[in-house]
Tab-separated table of C-alpha atoms in Angstrom:
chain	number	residue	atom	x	y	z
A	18	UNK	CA	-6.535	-23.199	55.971
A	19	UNK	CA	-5.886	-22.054	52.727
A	20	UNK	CA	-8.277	-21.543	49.254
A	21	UNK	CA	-9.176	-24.388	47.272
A	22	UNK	CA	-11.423	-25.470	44.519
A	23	UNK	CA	-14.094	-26.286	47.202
A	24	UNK	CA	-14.701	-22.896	49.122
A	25	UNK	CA	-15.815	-20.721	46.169
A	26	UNK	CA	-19.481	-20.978	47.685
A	27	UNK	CA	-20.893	-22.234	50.760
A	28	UNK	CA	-22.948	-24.697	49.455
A	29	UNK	CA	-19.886	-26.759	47.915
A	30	UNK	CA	-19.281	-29.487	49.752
A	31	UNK	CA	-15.482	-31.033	49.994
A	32	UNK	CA	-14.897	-34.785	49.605
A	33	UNK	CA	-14.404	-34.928	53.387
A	34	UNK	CA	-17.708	-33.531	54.181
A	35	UNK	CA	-16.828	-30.055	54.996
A	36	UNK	CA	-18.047	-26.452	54.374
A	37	UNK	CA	-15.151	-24.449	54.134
A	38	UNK	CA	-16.623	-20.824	53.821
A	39	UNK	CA	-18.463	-21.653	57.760
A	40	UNK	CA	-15.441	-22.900	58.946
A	41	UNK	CA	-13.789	-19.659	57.218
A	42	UNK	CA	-16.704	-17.597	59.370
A	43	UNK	CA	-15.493	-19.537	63.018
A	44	UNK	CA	-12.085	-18.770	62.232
A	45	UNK	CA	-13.079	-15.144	61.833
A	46	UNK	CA	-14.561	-15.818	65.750
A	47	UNK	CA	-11.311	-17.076	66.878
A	48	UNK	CA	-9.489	-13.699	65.228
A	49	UNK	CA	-11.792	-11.176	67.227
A	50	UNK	CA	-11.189	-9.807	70.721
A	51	UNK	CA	-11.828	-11.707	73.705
A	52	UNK	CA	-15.748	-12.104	74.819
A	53	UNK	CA	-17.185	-13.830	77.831
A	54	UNK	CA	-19.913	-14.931	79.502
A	55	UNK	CA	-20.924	-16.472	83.033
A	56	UNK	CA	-23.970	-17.002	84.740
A	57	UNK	CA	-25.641	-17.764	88.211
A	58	UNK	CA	-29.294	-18.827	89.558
A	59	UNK	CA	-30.014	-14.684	89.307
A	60	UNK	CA	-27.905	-12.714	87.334
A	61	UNK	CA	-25.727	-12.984	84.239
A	62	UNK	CA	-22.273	-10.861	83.278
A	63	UNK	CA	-20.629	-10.168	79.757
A	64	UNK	CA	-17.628	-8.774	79.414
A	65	UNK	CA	-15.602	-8.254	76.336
A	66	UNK	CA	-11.584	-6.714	75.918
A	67	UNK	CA	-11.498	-3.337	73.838
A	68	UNK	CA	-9.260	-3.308	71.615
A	69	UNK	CA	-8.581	-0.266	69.143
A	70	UNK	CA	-7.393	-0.639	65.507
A	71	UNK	CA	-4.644	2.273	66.249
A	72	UNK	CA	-3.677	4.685	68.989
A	73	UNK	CA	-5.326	7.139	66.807
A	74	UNK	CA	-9.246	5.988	66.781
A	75	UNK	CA	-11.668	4.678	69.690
A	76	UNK	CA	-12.508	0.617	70.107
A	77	UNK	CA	-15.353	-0.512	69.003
A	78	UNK	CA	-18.421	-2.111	71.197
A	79	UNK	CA	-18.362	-5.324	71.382
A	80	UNK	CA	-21.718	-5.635	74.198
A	81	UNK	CA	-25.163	-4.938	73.299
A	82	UNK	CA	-28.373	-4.480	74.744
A	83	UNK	CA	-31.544	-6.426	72.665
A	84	UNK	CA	-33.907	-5.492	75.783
A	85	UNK	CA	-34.138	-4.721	79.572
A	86	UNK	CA	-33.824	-8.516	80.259
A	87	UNK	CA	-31.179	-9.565	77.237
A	88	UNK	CA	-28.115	-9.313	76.227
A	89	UNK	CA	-25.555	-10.075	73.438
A	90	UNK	CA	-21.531	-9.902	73.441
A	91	UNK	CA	-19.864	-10.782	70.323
A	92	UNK	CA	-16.750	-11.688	68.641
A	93	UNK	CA	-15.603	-11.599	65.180
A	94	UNK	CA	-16.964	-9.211	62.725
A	95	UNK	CA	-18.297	-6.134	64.307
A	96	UNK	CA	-20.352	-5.346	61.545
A	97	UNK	CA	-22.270	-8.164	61.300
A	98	UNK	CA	-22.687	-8.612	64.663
A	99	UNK	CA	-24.510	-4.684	64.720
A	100	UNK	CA	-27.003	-6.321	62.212
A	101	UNK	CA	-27.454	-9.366	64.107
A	102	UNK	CA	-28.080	-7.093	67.688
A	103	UNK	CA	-30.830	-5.418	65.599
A	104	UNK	CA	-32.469	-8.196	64.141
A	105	UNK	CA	-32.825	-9.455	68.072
A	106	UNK	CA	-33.895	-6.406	69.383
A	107	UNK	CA	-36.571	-6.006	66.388
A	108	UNK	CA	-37.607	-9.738	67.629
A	109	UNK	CA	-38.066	-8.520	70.939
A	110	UNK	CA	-40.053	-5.438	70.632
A	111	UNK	CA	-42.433	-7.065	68.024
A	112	UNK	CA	-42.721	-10.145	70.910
A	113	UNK	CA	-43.760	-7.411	72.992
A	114	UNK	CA	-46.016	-5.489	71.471
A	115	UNK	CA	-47.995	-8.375	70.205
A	116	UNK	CA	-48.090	-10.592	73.480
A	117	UNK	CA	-47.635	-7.828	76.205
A	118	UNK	CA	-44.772	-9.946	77.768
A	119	UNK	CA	-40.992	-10.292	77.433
A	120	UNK	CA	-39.217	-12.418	75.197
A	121	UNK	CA	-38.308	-15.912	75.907
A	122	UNK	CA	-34.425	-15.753	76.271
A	123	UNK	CA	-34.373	-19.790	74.531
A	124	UNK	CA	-37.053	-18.512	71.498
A	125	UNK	CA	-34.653	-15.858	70.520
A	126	UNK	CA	-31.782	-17.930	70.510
A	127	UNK	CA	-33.849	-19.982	68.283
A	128	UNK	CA	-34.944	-17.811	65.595
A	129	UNK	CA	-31.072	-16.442	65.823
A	130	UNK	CA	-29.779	-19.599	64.933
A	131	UNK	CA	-32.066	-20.041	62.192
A	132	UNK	CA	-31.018	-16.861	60.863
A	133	UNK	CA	-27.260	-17.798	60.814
A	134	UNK	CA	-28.327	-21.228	58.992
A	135	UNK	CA	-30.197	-19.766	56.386
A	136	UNK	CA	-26.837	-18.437	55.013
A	137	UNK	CA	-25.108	-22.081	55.008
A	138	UNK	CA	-27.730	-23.209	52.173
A	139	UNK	CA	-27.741	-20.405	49.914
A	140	UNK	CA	-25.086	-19.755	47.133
A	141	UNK	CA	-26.094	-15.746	46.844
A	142	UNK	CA	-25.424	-15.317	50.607
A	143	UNK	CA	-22.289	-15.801	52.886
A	144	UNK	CA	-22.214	-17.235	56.635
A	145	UNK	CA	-22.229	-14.216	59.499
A	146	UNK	CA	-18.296	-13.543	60.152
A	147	UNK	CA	-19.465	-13.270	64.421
A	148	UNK	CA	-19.876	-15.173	67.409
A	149	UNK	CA	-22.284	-14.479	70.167
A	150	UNK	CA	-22.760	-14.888	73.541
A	151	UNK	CA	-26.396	-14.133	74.236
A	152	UNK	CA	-27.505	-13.773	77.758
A	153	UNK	CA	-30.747	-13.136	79.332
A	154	UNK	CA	-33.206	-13.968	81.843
A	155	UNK	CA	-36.885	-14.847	82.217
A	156	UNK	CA	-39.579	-17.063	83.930
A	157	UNK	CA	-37.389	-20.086	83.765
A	158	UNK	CA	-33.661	-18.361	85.522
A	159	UNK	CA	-30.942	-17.408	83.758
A	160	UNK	CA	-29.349	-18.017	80.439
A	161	UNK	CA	-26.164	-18.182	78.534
A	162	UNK	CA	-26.163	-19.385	74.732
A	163	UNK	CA	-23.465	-19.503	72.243
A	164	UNK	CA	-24.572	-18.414	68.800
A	165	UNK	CA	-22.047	-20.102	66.487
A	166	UNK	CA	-21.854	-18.757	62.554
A	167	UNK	CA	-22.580	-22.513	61.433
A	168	UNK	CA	-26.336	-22.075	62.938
A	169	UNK	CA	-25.178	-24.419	65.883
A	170	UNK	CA	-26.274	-22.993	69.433
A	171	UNK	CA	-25.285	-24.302	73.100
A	172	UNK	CA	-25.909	-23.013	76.172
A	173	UNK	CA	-23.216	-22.754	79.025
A	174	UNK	CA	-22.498	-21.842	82.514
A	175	UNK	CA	-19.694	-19.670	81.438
A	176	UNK	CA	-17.875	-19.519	78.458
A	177	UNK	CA	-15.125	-17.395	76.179
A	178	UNK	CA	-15.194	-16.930	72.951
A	179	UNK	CA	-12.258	-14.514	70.647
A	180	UNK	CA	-8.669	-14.366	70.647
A	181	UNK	CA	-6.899	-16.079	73.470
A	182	UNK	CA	-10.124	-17.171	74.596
A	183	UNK	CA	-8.493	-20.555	75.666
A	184	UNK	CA	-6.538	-19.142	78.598
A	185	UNK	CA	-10.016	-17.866	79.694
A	186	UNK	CA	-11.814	-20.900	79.659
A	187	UNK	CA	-9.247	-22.460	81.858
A	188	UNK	CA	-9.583	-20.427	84.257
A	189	UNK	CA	-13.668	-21.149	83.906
A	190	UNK	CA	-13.366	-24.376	83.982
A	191	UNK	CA	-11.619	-24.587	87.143
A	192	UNK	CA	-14.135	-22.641	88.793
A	193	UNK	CA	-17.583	-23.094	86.925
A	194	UNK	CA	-18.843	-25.213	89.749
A	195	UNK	CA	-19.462	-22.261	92.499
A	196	UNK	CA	-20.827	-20.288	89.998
A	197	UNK	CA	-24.720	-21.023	90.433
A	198	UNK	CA	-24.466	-19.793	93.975
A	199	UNK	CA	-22.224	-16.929	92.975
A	200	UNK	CA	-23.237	-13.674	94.219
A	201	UNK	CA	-23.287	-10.630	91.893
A	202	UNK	CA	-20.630	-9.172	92.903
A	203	UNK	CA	-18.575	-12.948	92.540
A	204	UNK	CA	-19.810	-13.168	88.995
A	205	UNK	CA	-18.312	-9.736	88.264
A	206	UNK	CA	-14.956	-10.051	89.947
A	207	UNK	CA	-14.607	-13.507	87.781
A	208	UNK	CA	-15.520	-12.219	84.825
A	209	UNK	CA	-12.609	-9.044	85.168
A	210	UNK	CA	-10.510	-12.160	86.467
A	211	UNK	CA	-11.204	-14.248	83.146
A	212	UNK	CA	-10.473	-10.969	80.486
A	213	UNK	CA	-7.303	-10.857	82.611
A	214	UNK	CA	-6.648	-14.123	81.493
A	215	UNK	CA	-6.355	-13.033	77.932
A	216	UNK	CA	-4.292	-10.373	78.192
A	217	UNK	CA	-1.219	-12.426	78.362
A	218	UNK	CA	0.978	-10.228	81.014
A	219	UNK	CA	-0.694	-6.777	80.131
A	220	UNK	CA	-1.450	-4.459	82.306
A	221	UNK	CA	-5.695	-5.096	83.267
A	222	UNK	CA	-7.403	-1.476	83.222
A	223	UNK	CA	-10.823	-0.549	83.392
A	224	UNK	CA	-10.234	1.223	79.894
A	225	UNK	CA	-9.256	-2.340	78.943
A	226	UNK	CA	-12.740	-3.952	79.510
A	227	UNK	CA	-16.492	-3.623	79.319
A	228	UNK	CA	-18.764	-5.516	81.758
A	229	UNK	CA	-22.258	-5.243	81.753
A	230	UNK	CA	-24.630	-6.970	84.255
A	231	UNK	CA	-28.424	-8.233	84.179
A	232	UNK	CA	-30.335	-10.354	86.997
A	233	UNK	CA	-33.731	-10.473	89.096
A	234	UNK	CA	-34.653	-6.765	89.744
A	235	UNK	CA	-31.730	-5.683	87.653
A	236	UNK	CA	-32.740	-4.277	83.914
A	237	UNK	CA	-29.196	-5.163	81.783
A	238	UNK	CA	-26.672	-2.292	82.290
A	239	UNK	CA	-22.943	-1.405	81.330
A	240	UNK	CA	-20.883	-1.221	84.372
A	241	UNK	CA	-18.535	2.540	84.791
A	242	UNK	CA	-15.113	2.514	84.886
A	243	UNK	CA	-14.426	3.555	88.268
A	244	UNK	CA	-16.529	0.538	89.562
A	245	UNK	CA	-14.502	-1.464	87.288
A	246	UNK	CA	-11.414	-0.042	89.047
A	247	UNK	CA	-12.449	-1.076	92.080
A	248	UNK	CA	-13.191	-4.757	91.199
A	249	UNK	CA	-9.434	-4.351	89.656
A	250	UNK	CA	-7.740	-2.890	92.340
A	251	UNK	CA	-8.724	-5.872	94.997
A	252	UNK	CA	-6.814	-8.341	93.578
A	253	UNK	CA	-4.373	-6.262	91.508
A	254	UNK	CA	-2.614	-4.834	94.309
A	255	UNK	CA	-2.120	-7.381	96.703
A	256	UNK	CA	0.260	-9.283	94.293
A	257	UNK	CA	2.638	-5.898	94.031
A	258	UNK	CA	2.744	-6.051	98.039
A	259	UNK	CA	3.853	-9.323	97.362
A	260	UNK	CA	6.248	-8.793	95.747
A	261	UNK	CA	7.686	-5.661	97.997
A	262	UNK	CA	7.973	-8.423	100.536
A	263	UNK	CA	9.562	-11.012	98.406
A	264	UNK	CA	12.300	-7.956	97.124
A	265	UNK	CA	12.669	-6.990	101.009
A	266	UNK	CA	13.778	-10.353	101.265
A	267	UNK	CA	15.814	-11.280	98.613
A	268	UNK	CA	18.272	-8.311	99.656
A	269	UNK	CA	18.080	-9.599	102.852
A	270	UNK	CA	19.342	-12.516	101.959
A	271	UNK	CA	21.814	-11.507	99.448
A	272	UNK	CA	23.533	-9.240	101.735
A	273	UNK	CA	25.365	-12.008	103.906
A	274	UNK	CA	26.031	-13.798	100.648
A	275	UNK	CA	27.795	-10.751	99.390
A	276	UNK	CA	30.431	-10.409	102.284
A	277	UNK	CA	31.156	-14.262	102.520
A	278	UNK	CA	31.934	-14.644	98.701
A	279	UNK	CA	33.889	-11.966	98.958
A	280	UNK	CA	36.957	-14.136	97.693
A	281	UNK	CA	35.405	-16.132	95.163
A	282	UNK	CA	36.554	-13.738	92.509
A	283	UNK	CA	37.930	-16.198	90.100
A	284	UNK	CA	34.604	-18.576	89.906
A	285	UNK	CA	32.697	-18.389	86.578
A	286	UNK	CA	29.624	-17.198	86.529
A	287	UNK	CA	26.657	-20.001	86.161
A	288	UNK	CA	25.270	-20.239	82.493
A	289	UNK	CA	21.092	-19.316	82.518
């Protein structure tokens, strides 16, 4: 992408059809840490990656609570996505208080995406830089939406949005079908499995990661770190035994090969 005499407002349209300042905003998605999102028949998990600007300051949140039965992870702007969280949690107190009952998860959604439309069609305003996942659950099950900066919504089984998101969707995809019967504790472990995806051979820490979990009986809560750890350290470890087993070996085998080829001092060495 790059500036043209097309993108110096949002309501400009190109030749081609296209609104470059909200495809500007979905690239900003794309640039922001990793978010995702999976659900089952009773419970739904967000996680997101923490990242910090420098070694120096703190990361900033990237999961939100709107109420004891939503939730929102975003990606992209921080900033705007803060104004966005409080514009749904306003929604869902003044639902409350009028009605007596909780907010539809789809009605939000809704009025979200009309929100993020508005500023597509007015010169004086600029598209929300953010992506979000919003998930919830009420009468009808559970729910996972995408919230996309154009005003577009979907709703998903599981899905990644952010930075290397792609390598996290892969590894959805290939197991998206189990996940309605998916027990909590399922959901959690392939969520953790998922951020791990888009680390790209870092080290996966609970410090890395924030998961937070809602479902039938279960107000929406931020998991700790030490349970974290624990969902981290079944499936972290077993690969380092592994590979103890698969070093054990390899001297093993080497050590044979050492005193036969004693004499093979003048072959060259292979190139790699």
């Amino acid at each position: 992408m790059f500036r043209n005499q097309y993108d110096t407002d949002v309501t400009t349209w190109s030749p081609t059809g296209r609104l470059f300042q909200v495809e500007y905003a979905m690239e900003a998605v794309k640039q922001g840490s990793a978010a995702i999102g999976l659900r089952s028949r009773s419970h739904v998990v967000l996680a997101s990656v923490n990242k910090a600007q420098s070694e120096l300051s703190s990361h900033q949140w990237k999961i939100f609570k709107v109420d004891d039965h939503i939730g929102v992870a975003i990606a992209g702007l921080t900033a705007d996505g803060r104004v966005l969280s409080r514009y749904m949690r306003s929604e869902s107190i003044n639902h409350s208080f009028t009605y007596e009952s909780p907010l539809p998860v789809g009605r939000l959604v809704v009025r979200l995406a009309d929100k993020a439309q508005v500023c597509t069609q007015r010169s004086w305003k600029r598209p929300y830089g953010v992506g979000l996942l919003v998930g919830g659950l009420d009468e009808s099950g559970a729910h996972l939406y995408y919230n996309c900066p154009s005003g577009n919504y979907f709703e998903y089984q599981a899905f990644a949005i952010g930075s290397r998101s792609q390598a996290a969707k892969t590894y959805l995809e290939r197991r998206f079908e189990s996940f309605n019967e998916s027990s909590r504790e399922d959901l959690i472990k392939d969520a953790i499995l998922a951020i791990r995806e888009t680390l790209q051979g870092e080290t996966l820490k609970s410090s890395l990661c924030t998961v937070s979990v809602l479902g039938v009986d279960e107000p929406f809560h931020f998991l700790d770190q030490e349970s974290i750890q624990k969902v981290i350290d079944t499936f972290e470890k077993v690969p380092e035994e592994e590979e103890d087993g698969g070093e054990a070996e390899a001297e093993a085998a080497a050590a044979p090969a050492e005193q036969g080829g004693a004499g093979d001092q003048d072959v060259a060495p292979m190139e790699m």
